[in-house]
Amino acid sequence: MLVQHSPLPNHSDAAVAGQNSRSRVNPLSRRRFLEAALAAAAVPILPGAGRAAAYPGKRLVAGTRMIEVHGRPAKVFGLTGPDGSPGIRLAAGERFRVDLVNEAGTRTIVHWHGQLPPWTQDGFPWPESPPIANGAVQAYDYAPISGTYWMHSHQDMQEQSLMTAPLIVHDAAELRDDRQEVVLMLHDFTFRTPEEVLAGLTGTTPATVQAMARKMEEAPARTVSSNAAHASMSSIAADVPDMGMSGMDMPAMAMSGPDGMRMDLNDVRYDAFLANDRTLADPEIVHVERGSRIRLRIINGASSSQFWVDLGDLVGRVVATDGQPVHAVAGSRFPIAMAQRLDILIDLPEVGAFPILARLEGDGRQTGIVLATTGARIPRIAESAQTAPPVDNSLEARLSAVEPLRARHADVVRTIALAGGMKPYAWSMNGEYWPQVTPLMLAKGQRVEIDLVNRTMMAHPMHLHGHAFQVIAIDGRPIQGAVRDTVLVMPMGRVRIAFDANNPGRWPFHCHNLYHQATGMMTEFRYQGIAT
Ligand SMILES: [Cu+2]
């Protein structure tokens, strides 16, 4: 198919120099050219902002918008798709062909969380795939995997300011099942800037936080062997005297875990919790047919909060976690860690209003939406309820993948220790703080097993880019668990994951608590032969 294109404003970059004018306006040849370029070397896929504007992808705008929280206006970021709603929805079999237009007023880069694109399209600010300047456009084109995914900025702490959106990829089987799709995206919200929040946690100032962030950007993923000055946030946290701000964000609650162990929850005291950008003071009401069959896609897009999903009197069946099918698990209350997703099938009773709530762990505060048939009376739902227990791996232990990894021996087995604490506020992996880390080197074709050992009193939701891993043991007990991209490691707990090294590149592996990541809890898995 040939598409009519407007004139291309900028052909100056080297990547295009070899192409004739016909291939520049033919999306297929241009794409083949880009794929060839990617295969040959770590060429940034998207050579120039101007040219990308002529590329026939779905238009996704990274911008700013106003929302209202508890009657107060707040300026936040947003990722708005071609139909004006947040994010991207793809039909069964459709490629992820997206033009990301940066109108955010600052540079950004967006990560397609859980998807398995070539590494230079993953949306992480490596030197080889730098952030997109304000006003620029970047094109993406890869074969997506189906399921419930999401997207979020991986630049600075933009994720906390709601640079997040759903990424839903349909498949043919779902269409045949003919269910009404309801997407529920969760957020934690504060009127403070993320820099103010981090300054509060680390006992420093927002200006220091910003200066450190700039330094870290100048030296992304330096290895420990480099003689660069140690510039991580953690060192600052240790060096700077307490400025009297650190009391703002101590754990809101210390709770006893299952073994009576004290654990820390909720580093940040948030102003509100959002479900599709709204609070329970004015929740989204989703119209459903009487007796409707629902596929609920829940995304925990919060930066530092975990929830218990509460279906009330309804019974749902979890059929996918992190977009990947699992054998159905029935229930009414399910834990969801940061960055995780749950697909829950619900067959509604005839008529009525059905709140779908998410309650903050260790706290009574909640958010949610209401499914309602025509004419149903919408109940008023309090923003606080009974205190919820800590989110745990009770569901994880019951999950089993519909398509598990093929059984084989592991070529690489590594233990990664998760360490850190609240004072000083800094978090590490194997004793290293991002960006001063030693990459774990992998070779294509290897089966890799990672034992995650948590030596802290907080749970850490660990996320691997570019690969789907299987959970194969929890606290030493082997399971044939879920295939997913984010797994929670409980305080003093241990989780073993396995994956096939089948996507060469540089891949971040990090805690998805934004403030843990920002203070060091991130490392790199790098394939041999990837030049840097
Ligand atoms: Cu963490």
XYZ file of C-alpha atoms and ligand atoms in Angstrom:
533
model
C 0.000 0.000 0.000
C 1.338 3.386 -0.930
C 0.352 6.316 1.155
C 0.369 9.933 0.094
C 2.968 11.878 2.012
C 3.565 15.507 2.626
C 6.987 16.868 1.676
C 9.769 15.828 3.990
C 11.255 18.775 5.791
C 14.585 17.276 6.756
C 16.723 14.763 4.905
C 19.990 15.767 6.370
C 20.802 12.776 8.499
C 23.279 10.178 7.383
C 20.964 7.224 7.775
C 18.879 8.362 4.836
C 21.689 9.503 2.639
C 21.801 6.328 0.584
C 18.118 6.299 -0.268
C 16.583 7.674 -3.410
C 13.584 9.915 -3.237
C 11.158 7.127 -4.091
C 12.222 4.964 -1.200
C 11.875 7.896 1.164
C 8.163 8.166 0.420
C 7.536 4.447 0.329
C 6.895 3.247 3.867
C 7.716 -0.370 3.081
C 11.117 0.232 1.616
C 11.919 2.744 4.269
C 10.993 0.268 6.942
C 13.099 -2.464 5.347
C 15.914 0.007 5.202
C 15.542 0.795 8.891
C 15.396 -2.883 9.796
C 18.539 -3.508 7.810
C 20.218 -0.574 9.491
C 19.210 -1.883 12.898
C 20.451 -5.341 12.113
C 23.776 -3.985 10.962
C 24.595 -1.831 13.937
C 23.170 0.034 16.837
C 21.910 2.846 14.699
C 19.321 5.027 16.380
C 16.188 3.950 14.595
C 14.893 7.170 13.984
C 17.207 9.296 12.425
C 15.527 12.647 12.393
C 12.524 14.329 13.708
C 11.325 15.951 10.548
C 11.287 12.873 8.409
C 9.334 10.881 10.904
C 6.403 13.226 10.457
C 5.818 11.684 7.069
C 5.830 8.146 8.376
C 2.333 6.646 8.390
C 2.152 5.510 12.001
C -0.537 6.059 14.570
C -0.002 9.493 16.085
C 0.781 9.418 19.812
C 1.290 12.807 21.453
C 3.379 13.221 24.588
C 1.970 16.446 25.976
C 0.665 18.229 29.016
C -2.896 18.503 30.243
C -4.917 19.739 33.180
C -6.746 17.371 35.478
C -8.706 18.134 38.604
C -7.959 16.287 41.824
C -10.179 16.935 44.828
C -11.349 20.176 43.261
C -7.820 21.455 42.651
C -6.358 21.815 39.154
C -3.113 20.013 38.403
C -0.931 20.232 35.324
C 0.310 16.768 34.382
C 1.807 15.004 31.399
C -0.217 12.758 29.136
C 0.168 10.319 26.247
C -2.742 10.759 23.885
C -3.502 8.428 21.002
C -5.041 9.081 17.588
C -8.631 8.889 18.861
C -7.989 11.384 21.665
C -7.998 8.776 24.420
C -4.921 7.805 26.438
C -2.447 5.410 24.846
C -2.643 3.032 21.912
C -4.971 0.172 21.015
C -3.970 -2.220 18.261
C -6.177 -4.641 16.329
C -5.280 -8.334 16.119
C -2.266 -8.719 13.868
C -1.587 -4.988 13.575
C 2.017 -3.805 13.832
C 3.101 -1.298 16.450
C 3.677 1.504 14.000
C 3.588 4.717 15.978
C 4.822 8.269 15.509
C 5.578 9.640 18.952
C 5.171 13.415 18.816
C 6.854 15.251 21.671
C 4.799 18.278 22.683
C 5.633 17.903 26.367
C 7.744 21.066 26.558
C 10.776 19.029 27.574
C 12.624 16.003 26.307
C 11.100 12.611 26.841
C 11.371 8.953 25.919
C 8.566 6.432 26.259
C 9.029 2.779 27.197
C 6.565 0.194 25.838
C 6.414 -1.748 29.083
C 6.385 -5.529 28.615
C 6.669 -5.441 24.836
C 9.607 -7.181 23.147
C 10.841 -4.756 20.480
C 14.405 -4.477 19.199
C 16.360 -2.781 21.960
C 16.824 0.575 20.243
C 13.001 0.879 20.087
C 12.468 -0.019 23.750
C 12.251 3.568 24.939
C 15.120 3.703 27.388
C 17.536 6.661 27.283
C 20.703 4.810 26.288
C 23.328 6.795 24.428
C 22.296 4.746 21.370
C 18.618 5.719 21.717
C 18.628 9.209 23.189
C 15.534 11.040 24.401
C 13.310 12.892 21.956
C 13.717 16.646 21.967
C 10.705 18.847 22.564
C 9.010 19.439 19.220
C 10.520 16.343 17.602
C 8.843 13.196 16.338
C 10.116 9.648 16.542
C 8.747 6.674 14.630
C 8.489 3.116 15.936
C 7.719 -0.043 14.018
C 7.799 -3.541 15.480
C 5.653 -6.657 15.812
C 3.837 -6.329 19.161
C 2.765 -9.156 21.447
C -0.910 -9.274 22.346
C -2.342 -8.497 25.755
C -2.578 -5.764 28.372
C 0.536 -3.600 28.299
C 1.271 0.003 29.105
C 3.622 2.791 28.250
C 5.436 5.249 30.450
C 8.193 7.785 30.241
C 11.624 6.488 31.183
C 12.982 10.046 31.279
C 13.701 11.639 34.651
C 10.696 11.058 36.917
C 8.038 12.007 34.334
C 6.217 8.771 35.097
C 5.124 10.194 38.470
C 3.622 13.168 36.643
C 1.348 10.818 34.702
C 3.379 10.356 31.513
C 1.734 6.926 31.391
C -1.012 5.288 29.320
C -2.491 1.907 28.374
C -1.089 -0.108 25.468
C -3.657 -2.731 24.506
C -2.921 -5.275 21.789
C -5.937 -7.382 20.823
C -5.821 -10.901 19.498
C -8.172 -13.002 17.419
C -9.194 -15.366 20.242
C -10.327 -12.451 22.409
C -12.428 -11.067 19.604
C -14.186 -14.427 19.241
C -14.841 -14.423 22.984
C -16.770 -11.177 22.448
C -16.429 -9.496 25.826
C -16.792 -5.827 26.664
C -13.329 -4.466 27.364
C -12.858 -2.213 30.380
C -9.431 -0.692 31.021
C -8.682 0.473 34.560
C -5.408 2.317 34.996
C -4.228 3.104 38.519
C -2.023 5.967 39.594
C -0.684 7.599 42.690
C -0.921 11.363 42.657
C 0.789 14.188 44.515
C 0.603 17.933 44.051
C 4.331 18.041 44.754
C 6.842 17.571 41.955
C 8.633 14.201 41.887
C 11.883 16.088 42.594
C 10.336 17.465 45.784
C 9.209 13.971 46.752
C 12.658 12.493 46.133
C 14.325 15.367 47.966
C 12.083 14.634 50.929
C 13.018 10.958 50.861
C 16.741 11.506 50.520
C 16.942 14.432 52.909
C 18.232 16.862 50.332
C 16.732 19.639 48.178
C 14.839 19.581 44.859
C 17.686 21.565 43.282
C 20.212 18.937 44.347
C 17.946 16.207 43.005
C 17.762 17.975 39.646
C 21.509 18.495 39.502
C 22.085 14.828 40.262
C 19.575 13.771 37.617
C 21.445 15.850 35.049
C 24.749 14.277 36.014
C 23.270 10.802 35.758
C 21.960 11.557 32.294
C 25.349 12.681 31.133
C 26.806 9.350 32.143
C 24.163 6.725 31.500
C 25.186 3.202 32.398
C 28.824 3.849 33.038
C 30.306 0.659 34.295
C 32.034 0.369 37.616
C 35.269 -0.187 35.785
C 35.147 3.331 34.391
C 36.908 5.911 36.494
C 34.025 8.323 36.347
C 33.245 10.133 39.522
C 30.705 8.291 41.562
C 27.699 10.440 40.896
C 24.719 8.481 42.015
C 21.899 9.859 44.051
C 22.745 7.403 46.765
C 26.112 8.960 47.480
C 24.467 12.328 47.834
C 21.904 10.886 50.149
C 24.671 9.558 52.345
C 26.764 12.720 52.249
C 24.256 15.509 52.652
C 23.228 16.226 56.214
C 19.601 15.796 57.089
C 17.908 19.031 56.067
C 14.869 18.410 58.155
C 12.718 17.373 55.216
C 13.083 13.661 55.425
C 10.192 13.294 57.803
C 7.790 14.187 54.993
C 7.962 10.780 53.432
C 8.719 8.094 55.875
C 6.758 4.888 55.507
C 3.154 5.746 56.221
C 2.812 2.421 57.896
C 5.033 -0.302 59.168
C 3.102 -3.527 59.196
C 3.561 -7.048 60.329
C 3.950 -9.494 57.506
C 2.732 -13.090 57.488
C 5.508 -14.202 59.849
C 5.041 -11.292 62.203
C 7.977 -9.610 60.452
C 7.919 -5.845 60.403
C 7.817 -4.468 56.871
C 7.852 -0.990 55.432
C 5.145 0.147 53.028
C 4.356 3.290 51.069
C 7.478 5.465 51.025
C 5.492 8.432 49.724
C 2.473 10.098 51.286
C 0.247 10.765 48.251
C -2.557 13.283 47.926
C -4.820 10.962 45.944
C -5.109 7.690 44.096
C -6.502 7.798 40.589
C -8.462 5.302 38.521
C -8.421 6.449 34.885
C -7.358 9.885 36.167
C -10.285 10.253 38.605
C -10.885 9.755 42.312
C -13.878 8.133 43.974
C -15.291 11.614 44.632
C -16.161 11.627 40.928
C -15.404 8.168 39.538
C -15.644 7.020 35.973
C -18.974 5.294 35.374
C -18.601 2.650 32.672
C -21.860 1.764 30.980
C -22.387 -1.987 30.662
C -25.234 -4.076 29.235
C -27.374 -6.160 31.573
C -25.690 -9.516 32.147
C -22.630 -8.225 30.354
C -19.493 -10.310 29.961
C -16.495 -8.131 30.815
C -12.780 -8.357 30.235
C -11.276 -6.055 32.825
C -7.728 -4.960 32.057
C -6.174 -3.509 35.208
C -2.853 -1.685 34.950
C -0.954 -0.538 38.027
C 0.680 2.579 36.621
C 1.472 3.969 40.085
C 5.044 5.060 40.742
C 5.309 3.925 44.345
C 2.030 2.254 45.361
C 0.562 -1.247 45.365
C -3.067 -2.219 45.641
C -5.582 -4.902 46.367
C -8.133 -5.067 43.595
C -11.557 -5.526 45.181
C -14.450 -6.758 43.018
C -16.942 -6.529 45.921
C -19.528 -9.299 45.644
C -18.484 -10.187 42.109
C -16.296 -13.183 41.394
C -13.764 -12.749 38.607
C -11.262 -15.036 36.956
C -7.694 -13.858 36.420
C -6.769 -15.166 32.964
C -3.636 -13.155 32.189
C -0.902 -11.437 34.167
C 1.354 -8.861 32.528
C -0.423 -9.630 29.243
C 0.510 -13.328 29.261
C -2.197 -16.020 29.622
C -2.396 -17.978 32.882
C -4.690 -20.817 33.915
C -7.724 -19.105 35.416
C -7.719 -18.254 39.119
C -11.095 -17.256 40.566
C -11.582 -14.741 43.331
C -12.826 -11.334 44.394
C -9.631 -9.775 45.803
C -6.313 -9.800 43.984
C -2.974 -8.112 44.753
C -1.308 -6.010 42.061
C 2.276 -4.812 42.423
C 3.696 -1.723 40.726
C 3.767 -2.005 36.913
C 1.867 -5.301 36.871
C -1.323 -5.979 34.950
C -4.268 -8.300 35.594
C -6.819 -9.418 33.014
C -9.957 -10.455 34.881
C -13.052 -11.960 33.252
C -16.308 -11.064 34.984
C -19.808 -12.200 34.081
C -22.096 -9.597 35.581
C -25.419 -10.371 37.200
C -28.410 -8.934 35.350
C -28.568 -5.270 36.302
C -26.980 -2.945 38.824
C -23.935 -0.875 39.681
C -20.684 -2.709 40.385
C -17.735 -0.821 41.887
C -14.292 -2.111 40.893
C -11.986 -0.819 43.606
C -8.260 -0.724 44.282
C -7.213 -0.333 47.909
C -3.750 0.861 48.855
C -1.767 -1.764 50.762
C -1.296 -1.048 54.445
C -3.790 1.776 54.220
C -7.519 2.293 53.928
C -7.445 4.670 51.015
C -8.973 3.456 47.768
C -9.849 4.431 44.234
C -11.856 2.815 41.468
C -14.501 2.893 38.777
C -18.122 1.769 38.637
C -19.622 -0.582 36.058
C -23.311 0.268 35.713
C -26.278 -0.852 33.652
C -28.709 1.759 32.372
C -30.748 3.311 35.145
C -28.772 1.711 37.967
C -28.408 3.829 41.078
C -24.753 4.746 41.488
C -23.736 4.374 45.127
C -21.491 6.925 46.765
C -18.228 5.171 47.580
C -16.020 6.395 50.394
C -12.380 7.152 49.583
C -11.342 5.272 52.707
C -12.193 1.792 53.852
C -10.766 -0.906 56.064
C -6.973 -1.109 56.074
C -5.701 -3.522 53.441
C -2.871 -5.942 54.197
C 0.492 -5.698 52.424
C 0.441 -6.837 48.815
C 2.022 -10.286 48.676
C 2.737 -13.252 46.413
C -0.342 -15.249 47.435
C -1.725 -14.928 43.904
C 1.694 -15.397 42.281
C 2.093 -18.775 43.996
C -1.176 -19.972 42.430
C -0.440 -18.811 38.880
C 0.708 -21.099 36.111
C 1.493 -20.047 32.569
C -0.606 -21.335 29.702
C 2.573 -21.283 27.617
C 5.486 -22.038 29.984
C 9.131 -21.965 28.945
C 10.385 -25.135 27.333
C 12.150 -27.306 29.924
C 15.937 -27.154 29.591
C 19.032 -26.667 31.685
C 20.163 -23.146 32.551
C 23.336 -21.838 30.904
C 23.611 -18.865 33.251
C 22.545 -18.842 36.900
C 23.040 -15.678 38.905
C 21.982 -14.377 42.285
C 21.118 -10.706 42.549
C 20.877 -9.256 46.041
C 18.430 -6.416 46.595
C 19.609 -4.122 49.354
C 19.020 -0.667 50.752
C 16.930 1.206 53.246
C 15.192 4.347 54.302
C 18.100 6.111 56.028
C 19.984 6.929 53.974
C 17.355 6.476 51.306
C 19.226 4.423 48.680
C 18.639 1.065 47.026
C 21.078 -1.224 45.260
C 21.425 -4.421 43.245
C 24.417 -6.608 44.159
C 25.813 -3.656 46.064
C 25.903 -1.385 42.995
C 23.982 1.806 42.420
C 22.859 2.827 38.940
C 24.503 4.132 36.788
C 27.756 2.706 38.250
C 26.903 -0.907 37.484
C 28.557 -3.986 36.051
C 26.390 -5.328 33.218
C 25.450 -8.999 33.348
C 26.748 -10.256 30.004
C 24.555 -12.687 28.077
C 24.856 -14.536 24.786
C 21.988 -15.130 22.410
C 20.426 -18.563 22.871
C 21.234 -18.924 26.566
C 18.689 -19.978 29.157
C 19.165 -17.615 32.085
C 18.010 -18.070 35.671
C 18.151 -15.232 38.154
C 17.676 -15.694 41.881
C 16.423 -12.442 43.365
C 17.238 -12.227 47.050
C 15.650 -9.370 48.960
C 17.686 -8.267 51.972
C 15.421 -5.314 52.790
C 12.216 -4.731 54.689
C 10.426 -3.451 51.589
C 8.967 -5.401 48.690
C 10.528 -4.696 45.286
C 8.624 -5.136 41.996
C 11.426 -6.152 39.639
C 11.011 -5.487 35.919
C 13.105 -6.803 33.027
C 12.969 -4.988 29.710
C 12.752 -6.817 26.392
C 12.039 -10.319 27.724
C 9.171 -12.249 29.250
C 10.421 -14.383 32.139
C 8.788 -17.247 33.976
C 8.535 -17.305 37.764
C 10.020 -20.705 38.668
C 10.401 -20.524 42.442
C 9.105 -18.453 45.352
C 11.074 -18.615 48.625
C 12.826 -21.767 47.448
C 9.633 -23.579 46.493
C 9.670 -24.502 42.784
C 6.601 -23.583 40.731
C 5.661 -23.588 37.064
C 4.527 -20.015 37.495
C 3.361 -17.171 35.333
C 5.292 -15.801 32.374
C 5.488 -12.060 32.971
C 7.650 -8.934 32.971
C 7.396 -7.720 36.584
C 7.574 -9.819 39.721
C 7.341 -8.799 43.351
C 10.107 -9.900 45.706
C 8.778 -9.744 49.245
C 10.788 -8.356 52.192
C 13.560 -10.845 53.006
C 12.010 -13.062 50.315
C 13.469 -14.843 47.328
C 12.106 -15.301 43.803
C 13.719 -17.221 40.945
C 12.951 -16.292 37.353
C 14.003 -17.881 34.061
C 14.103 -16.509 30.543
C 15.593 -17.233 27.153
C 18.137 -14.718 25.919
C 16.517 -14.181 22.553
C 16.513 -10.421 22.087
C 20.058 -9.042 21.722
C 20.690 -5.575 23.068
C 21.143 -3.578 26.247
C 18.296 -4.155 28.664
C 17.544 -2.479 31.986
C 16.559 -4.678 34.933
C 15.199 -2.567 37.750
C 12.853 -2.057 40.639
C 9.675 -0.405 39.382
C 9.314 1.694 42.490
C 10.336 4.967 40.837
C 12.144 6.259 43.921
C 14.070 3.039 44.395
C 15.091 3.135 40.742
C 16.072 6.799 40.996
C 18.342 6.112 43.955
C 20.175 3.212 42.378
C 18.070 0.058 42.083
C 18.712 -0.663 38.423
C 21.247 -2.699 36.485
C 21.868 -3.813 32.915
C 21.701 -7.129 31.071
C 23.845 -6.775 27.972
C 24.360 -9.201 25.117
C 27.849 -9.984 23.936
C 28.668 -8.229 20.706
C 26.546 -5.164 21.417
C 28.979 -2.311 20.950
C 28.725 0.627 23.272
Cu 12.297 -1.369 45.109
